[in-house]
Short mmCIF file of C-alpha atoms and ligand atoms in Angstrom, two decimals:
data_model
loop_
_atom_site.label_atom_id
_atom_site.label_comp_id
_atom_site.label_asym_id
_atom_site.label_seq_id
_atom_site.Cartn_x
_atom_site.Cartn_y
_atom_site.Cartn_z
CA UNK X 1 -1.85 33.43 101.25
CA UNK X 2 -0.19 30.44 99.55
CA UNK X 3 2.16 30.26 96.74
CA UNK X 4 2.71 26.52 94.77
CA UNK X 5 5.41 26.66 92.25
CA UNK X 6 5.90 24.17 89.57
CA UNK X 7 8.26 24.41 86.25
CA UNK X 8 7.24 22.92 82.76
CA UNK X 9 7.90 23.18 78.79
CA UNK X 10 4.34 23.13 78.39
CA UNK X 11 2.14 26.42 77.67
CA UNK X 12 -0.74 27.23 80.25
CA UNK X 13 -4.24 26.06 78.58
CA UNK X 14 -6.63 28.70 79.11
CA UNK X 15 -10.28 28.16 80.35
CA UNK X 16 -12.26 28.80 77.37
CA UNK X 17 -13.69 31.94 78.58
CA UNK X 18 -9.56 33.53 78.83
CA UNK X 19 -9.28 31.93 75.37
CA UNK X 20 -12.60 33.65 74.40
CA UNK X 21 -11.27 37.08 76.18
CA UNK X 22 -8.31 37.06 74.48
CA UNK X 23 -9.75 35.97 71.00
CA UNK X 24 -12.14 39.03 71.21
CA UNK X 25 -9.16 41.70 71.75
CA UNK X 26 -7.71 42.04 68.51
CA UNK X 27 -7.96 45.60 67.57
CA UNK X 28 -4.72 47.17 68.40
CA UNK X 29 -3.31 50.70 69.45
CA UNK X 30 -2.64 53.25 66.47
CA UNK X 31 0.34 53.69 64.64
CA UNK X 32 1.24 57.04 66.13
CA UNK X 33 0.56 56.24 69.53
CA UNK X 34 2.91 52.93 68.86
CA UNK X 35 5.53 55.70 68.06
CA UNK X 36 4.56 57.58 70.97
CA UNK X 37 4.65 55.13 73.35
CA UNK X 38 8.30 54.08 71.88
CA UNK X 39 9.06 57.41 72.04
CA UNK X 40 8.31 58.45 76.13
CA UNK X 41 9.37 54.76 77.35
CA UNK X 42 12.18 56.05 79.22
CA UNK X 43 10.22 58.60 80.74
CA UNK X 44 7.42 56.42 81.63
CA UNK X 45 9.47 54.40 83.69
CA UNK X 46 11.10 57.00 85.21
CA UNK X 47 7.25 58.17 86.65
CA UNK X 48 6.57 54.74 87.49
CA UNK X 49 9.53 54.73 89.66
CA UNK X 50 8.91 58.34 90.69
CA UNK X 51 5.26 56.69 91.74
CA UNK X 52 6.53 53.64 93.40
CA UNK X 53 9.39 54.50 95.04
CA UNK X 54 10.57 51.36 95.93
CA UNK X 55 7.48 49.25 97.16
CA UNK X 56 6.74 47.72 93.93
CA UNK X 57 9.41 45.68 93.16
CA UNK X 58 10.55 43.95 96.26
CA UNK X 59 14.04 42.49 96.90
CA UNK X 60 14.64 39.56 94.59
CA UNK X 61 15.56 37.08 97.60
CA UNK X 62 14.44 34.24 94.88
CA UNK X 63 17.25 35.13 92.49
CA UNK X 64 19.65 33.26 94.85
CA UNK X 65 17.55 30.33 95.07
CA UNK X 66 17.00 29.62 91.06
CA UNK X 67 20.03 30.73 89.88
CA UNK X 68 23.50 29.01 91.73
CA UNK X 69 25.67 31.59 89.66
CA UNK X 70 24.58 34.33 91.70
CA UNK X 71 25.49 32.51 95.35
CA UNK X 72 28.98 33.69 95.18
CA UNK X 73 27.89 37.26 94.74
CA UNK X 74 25.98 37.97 97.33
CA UNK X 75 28.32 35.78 99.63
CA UNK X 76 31.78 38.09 97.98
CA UNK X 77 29.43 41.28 98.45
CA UNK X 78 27.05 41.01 101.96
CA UNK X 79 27.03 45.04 101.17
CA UNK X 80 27.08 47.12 98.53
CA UNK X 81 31.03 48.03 97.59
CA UNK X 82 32.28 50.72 95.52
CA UNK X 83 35.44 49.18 94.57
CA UNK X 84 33.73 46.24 92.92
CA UNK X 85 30.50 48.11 91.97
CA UNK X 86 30.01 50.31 89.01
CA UNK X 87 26.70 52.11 88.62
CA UNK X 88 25.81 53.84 85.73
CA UNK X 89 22.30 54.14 83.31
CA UNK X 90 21.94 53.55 79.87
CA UNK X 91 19.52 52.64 77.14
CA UNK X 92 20.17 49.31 76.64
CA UNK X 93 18.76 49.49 72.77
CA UNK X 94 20.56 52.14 71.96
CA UNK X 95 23.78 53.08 73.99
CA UNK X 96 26.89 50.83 73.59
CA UNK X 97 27.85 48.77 77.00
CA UNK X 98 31.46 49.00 76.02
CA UNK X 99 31.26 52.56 76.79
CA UNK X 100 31.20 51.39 80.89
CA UNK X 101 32.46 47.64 80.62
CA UNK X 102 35.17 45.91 78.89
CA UNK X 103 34.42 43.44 76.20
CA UNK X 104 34.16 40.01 77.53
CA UNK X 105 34.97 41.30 81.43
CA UNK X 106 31.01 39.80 82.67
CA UNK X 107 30.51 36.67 84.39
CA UNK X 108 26.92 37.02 84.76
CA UNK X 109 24.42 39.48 82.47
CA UNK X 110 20.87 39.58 85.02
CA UNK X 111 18.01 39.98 82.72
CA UNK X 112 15.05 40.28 85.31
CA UNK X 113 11.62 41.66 84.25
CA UNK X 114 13.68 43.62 81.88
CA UNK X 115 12.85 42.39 78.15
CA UNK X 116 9.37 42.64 78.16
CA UNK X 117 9.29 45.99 78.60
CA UNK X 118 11.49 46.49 75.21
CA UNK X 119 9.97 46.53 72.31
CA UNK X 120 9.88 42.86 70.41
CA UNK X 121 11.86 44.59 67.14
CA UNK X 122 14.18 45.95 69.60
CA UNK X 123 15.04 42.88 71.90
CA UNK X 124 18.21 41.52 69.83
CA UNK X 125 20.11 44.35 70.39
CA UNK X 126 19.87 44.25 73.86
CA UNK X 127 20.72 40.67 73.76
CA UNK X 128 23.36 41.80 71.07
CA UNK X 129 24.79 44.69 73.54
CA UNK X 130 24.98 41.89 76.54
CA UNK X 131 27.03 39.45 74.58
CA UNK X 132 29.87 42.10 73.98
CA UNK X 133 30.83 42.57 77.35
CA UNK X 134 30.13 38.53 78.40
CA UNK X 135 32.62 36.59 78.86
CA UNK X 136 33.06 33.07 76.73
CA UNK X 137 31.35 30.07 78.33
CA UNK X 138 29.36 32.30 80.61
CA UNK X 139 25.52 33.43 80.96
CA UNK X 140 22.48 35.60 80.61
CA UNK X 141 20.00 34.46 83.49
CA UNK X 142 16.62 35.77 82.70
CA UNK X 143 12.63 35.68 83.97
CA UNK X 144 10.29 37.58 82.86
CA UNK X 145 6.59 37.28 82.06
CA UNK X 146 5.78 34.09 80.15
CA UNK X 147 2.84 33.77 77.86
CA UNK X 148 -0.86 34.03 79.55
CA UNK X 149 0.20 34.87 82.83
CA UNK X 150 -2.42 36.09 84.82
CA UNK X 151 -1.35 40.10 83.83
CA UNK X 152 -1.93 39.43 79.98
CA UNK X 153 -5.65 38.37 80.50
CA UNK X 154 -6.09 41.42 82.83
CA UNK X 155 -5.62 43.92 79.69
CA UNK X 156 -8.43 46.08 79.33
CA UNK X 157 -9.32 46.21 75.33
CA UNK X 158 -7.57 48.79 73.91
CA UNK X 159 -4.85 47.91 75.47
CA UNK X 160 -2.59 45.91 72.79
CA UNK X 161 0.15 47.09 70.57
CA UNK X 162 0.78 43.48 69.21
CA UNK X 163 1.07 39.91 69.55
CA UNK X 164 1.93 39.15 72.92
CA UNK X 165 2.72 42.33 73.60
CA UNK X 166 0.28 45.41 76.19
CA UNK X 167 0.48 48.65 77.72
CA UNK X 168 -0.60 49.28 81.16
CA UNK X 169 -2.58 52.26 81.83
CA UNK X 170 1.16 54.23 83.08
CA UNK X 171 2.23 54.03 79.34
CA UNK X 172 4.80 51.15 80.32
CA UNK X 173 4.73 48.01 78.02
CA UNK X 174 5.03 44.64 78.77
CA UNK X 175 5.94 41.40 76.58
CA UNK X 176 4.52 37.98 77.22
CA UNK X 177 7.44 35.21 76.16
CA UNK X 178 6.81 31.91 74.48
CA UNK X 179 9.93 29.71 75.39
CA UNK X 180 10.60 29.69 70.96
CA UNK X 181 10.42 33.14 70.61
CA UNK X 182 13.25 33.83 73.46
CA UNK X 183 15.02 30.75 72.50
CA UNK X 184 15.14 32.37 68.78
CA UNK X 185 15.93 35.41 70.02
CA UNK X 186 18.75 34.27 71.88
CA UNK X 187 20.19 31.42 68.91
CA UNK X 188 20.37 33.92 66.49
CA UNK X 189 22.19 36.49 68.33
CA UNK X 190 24.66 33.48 68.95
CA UNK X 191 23.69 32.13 72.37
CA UNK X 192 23.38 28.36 73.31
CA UNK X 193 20.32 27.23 75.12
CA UNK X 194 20.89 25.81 78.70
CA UNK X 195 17.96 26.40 80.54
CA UNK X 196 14.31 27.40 78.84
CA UNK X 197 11.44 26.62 81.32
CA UNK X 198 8.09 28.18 82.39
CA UNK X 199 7.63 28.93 86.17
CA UNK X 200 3.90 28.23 86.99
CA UNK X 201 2.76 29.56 90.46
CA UNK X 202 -0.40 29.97 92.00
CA UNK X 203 -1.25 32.03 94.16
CA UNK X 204 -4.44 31.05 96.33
CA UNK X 205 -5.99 33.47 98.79
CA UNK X 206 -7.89 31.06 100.78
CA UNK X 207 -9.84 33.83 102.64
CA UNK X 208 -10.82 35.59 99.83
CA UNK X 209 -11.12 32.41 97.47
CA UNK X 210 -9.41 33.64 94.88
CA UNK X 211 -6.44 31.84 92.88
CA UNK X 212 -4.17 33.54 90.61
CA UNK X 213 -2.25 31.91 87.96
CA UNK X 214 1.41 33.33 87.20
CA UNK X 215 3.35 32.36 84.59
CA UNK X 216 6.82 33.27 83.86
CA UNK X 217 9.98 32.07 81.47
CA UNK X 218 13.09 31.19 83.26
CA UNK X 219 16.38 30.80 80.88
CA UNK X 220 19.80 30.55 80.82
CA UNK X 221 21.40 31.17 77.66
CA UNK X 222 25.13 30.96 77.14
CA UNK X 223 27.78 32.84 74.75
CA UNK X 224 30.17 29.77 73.64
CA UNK X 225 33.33 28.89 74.90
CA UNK X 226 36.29 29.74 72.56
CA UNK X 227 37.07 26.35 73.09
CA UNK X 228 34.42 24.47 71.62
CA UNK X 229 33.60 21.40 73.15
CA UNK X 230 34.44 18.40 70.18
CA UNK X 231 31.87 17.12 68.57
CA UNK X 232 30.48 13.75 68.81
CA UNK X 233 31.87 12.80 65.16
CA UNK X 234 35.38 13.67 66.36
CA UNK X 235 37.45 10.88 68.32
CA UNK X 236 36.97 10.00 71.93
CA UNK X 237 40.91 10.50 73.03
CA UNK X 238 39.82 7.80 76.09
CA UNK X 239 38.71 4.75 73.68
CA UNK X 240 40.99 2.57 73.09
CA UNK X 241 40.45 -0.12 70.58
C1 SAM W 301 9.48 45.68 85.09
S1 SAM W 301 10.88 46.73 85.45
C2 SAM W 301 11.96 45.56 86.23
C3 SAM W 301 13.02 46.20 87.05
C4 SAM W 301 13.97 45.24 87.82
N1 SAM W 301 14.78 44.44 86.91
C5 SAM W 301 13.21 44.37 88.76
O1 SAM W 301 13.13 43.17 88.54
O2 SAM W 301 12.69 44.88 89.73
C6 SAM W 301 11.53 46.95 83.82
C7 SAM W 301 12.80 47.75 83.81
O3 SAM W 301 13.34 47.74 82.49
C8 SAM W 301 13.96 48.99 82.26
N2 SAM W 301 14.08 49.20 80.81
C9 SAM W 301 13.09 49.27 79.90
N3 SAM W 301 13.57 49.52 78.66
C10 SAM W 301 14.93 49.59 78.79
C11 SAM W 301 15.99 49.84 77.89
N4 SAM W 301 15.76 50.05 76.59
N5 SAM W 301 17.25 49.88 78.37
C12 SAM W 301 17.50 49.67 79.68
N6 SAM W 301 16.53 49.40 80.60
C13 SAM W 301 15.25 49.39 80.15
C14 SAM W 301 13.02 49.98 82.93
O4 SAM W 301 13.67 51.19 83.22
C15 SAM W 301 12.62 49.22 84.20
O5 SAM W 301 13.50 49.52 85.25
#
């Protein structure tokens, strides 16, 4: 098993038999079972989990590698440590983060695989609840899925609740991000862009000559300084005339 890895602004282009594929499903999941769906998400992650145990997700040794603001994390903390740990669960949509963290108190918000599994009309608050407890001039590091990876063209029909947007066969859903969409997402809940990239890997079985195409959106988005930086119109202190 090999995996490449290459980053880009650039969409994947789809064969024309994916384009074809995902053309053809259109029709999309009723109304109530939207509401449903919205309704039991908690729950149907909790039986995922309940169902996976841990095997699914697997350590995220990469985190370290792509983003540098995590290094000094896992080098402060080898182990887990109550004293600068707090644990707790909440519904990012709907419960309010100051209720367990201090406003502005966060050097880094980790959004990992989390988004897409929020509804698209729900997203800015969750982007809204992570920029109370940020601190100014630091960042939200996210991946997630990015649009046609390899698990959008794998939906079954029946299986879409929107643009861009599936549900597996467990009742979990899962968003597929252009780099505009997060980029408005983030800009209008009064982030700055610093990083907004697609992640292509492939991974090629040799042995059972199969190739996979992944795509995935890797961002950093920024609440601003208090400080603004000046502008360019304002005068360079340095230049003298
Ligand atoms: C695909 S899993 C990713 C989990 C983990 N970040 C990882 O990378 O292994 C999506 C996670 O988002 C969580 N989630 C979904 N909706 C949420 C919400 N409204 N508030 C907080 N977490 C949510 C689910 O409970 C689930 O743990």
């Amino acid at each position: 098993m090999a995996s490449l890895q290459r980053k880009g602004l650039q969409v994947r282009i789809l064969s024309s038999e994916e384009d074809e594929k995902l053309k053809r499903d259109q029709t999309l999941v009723s109304d109530f079972k939207q509401q449903k769906l919205e309704k039991e998400a908690q729950k149907n992650w909790d039986l995922f989990y309940k169902r996976n145990s841990t095997n699914f997700f697997k350590d995220r040794h990469w985190t370290t590698r792509e983003f540098e603001e995590l290094r000094s994390c896992r080098e402060q903390n080898p182990s887990y440590n109550t004293e600068r740990c707090k644990v707790f669960q909440c519904d990012l949509t709907k419960d309010d983060l100051l209720e367990h963290v201090p406003s502005e108190s966060v050097d880094v918000v980790m959004l990992i695989f989390v988004l897409s599994a929020v509804h698209p009309d729900r997203m800015h608050l969750v982007l809204q609840n992570a920029y109370q407890v940020l601190k100014p001039g630091k960042c939200v590091l996210f991946r997630d899925y990015g649009l046609y990876d390899h698990a959008m063209l794998r939906f079954k029909a029946g299986s879409k609740l929107g643009e861009n947007f599936y549900v597996r066969q467990d009742g979990t859903r899962s968003y597929f991000f252009t780099d505009e969409f997060l980029a408005r997402l983030f800009v209008d809940t009064g982030y700055e862009e610093v990083v907004n990239e697609y992640v292509f890997r492939e991974t090629v079985n040799k042995k059972e000559g199969l190739c996979v195409p992944r795509v995935f959106l890797q961002s950093k988005f920024r609440k601003p300084s208090k400080n603004p930086a000046p502008s360019s119109r304002d005068p360079d202190p340095g230049y003298q005339s």
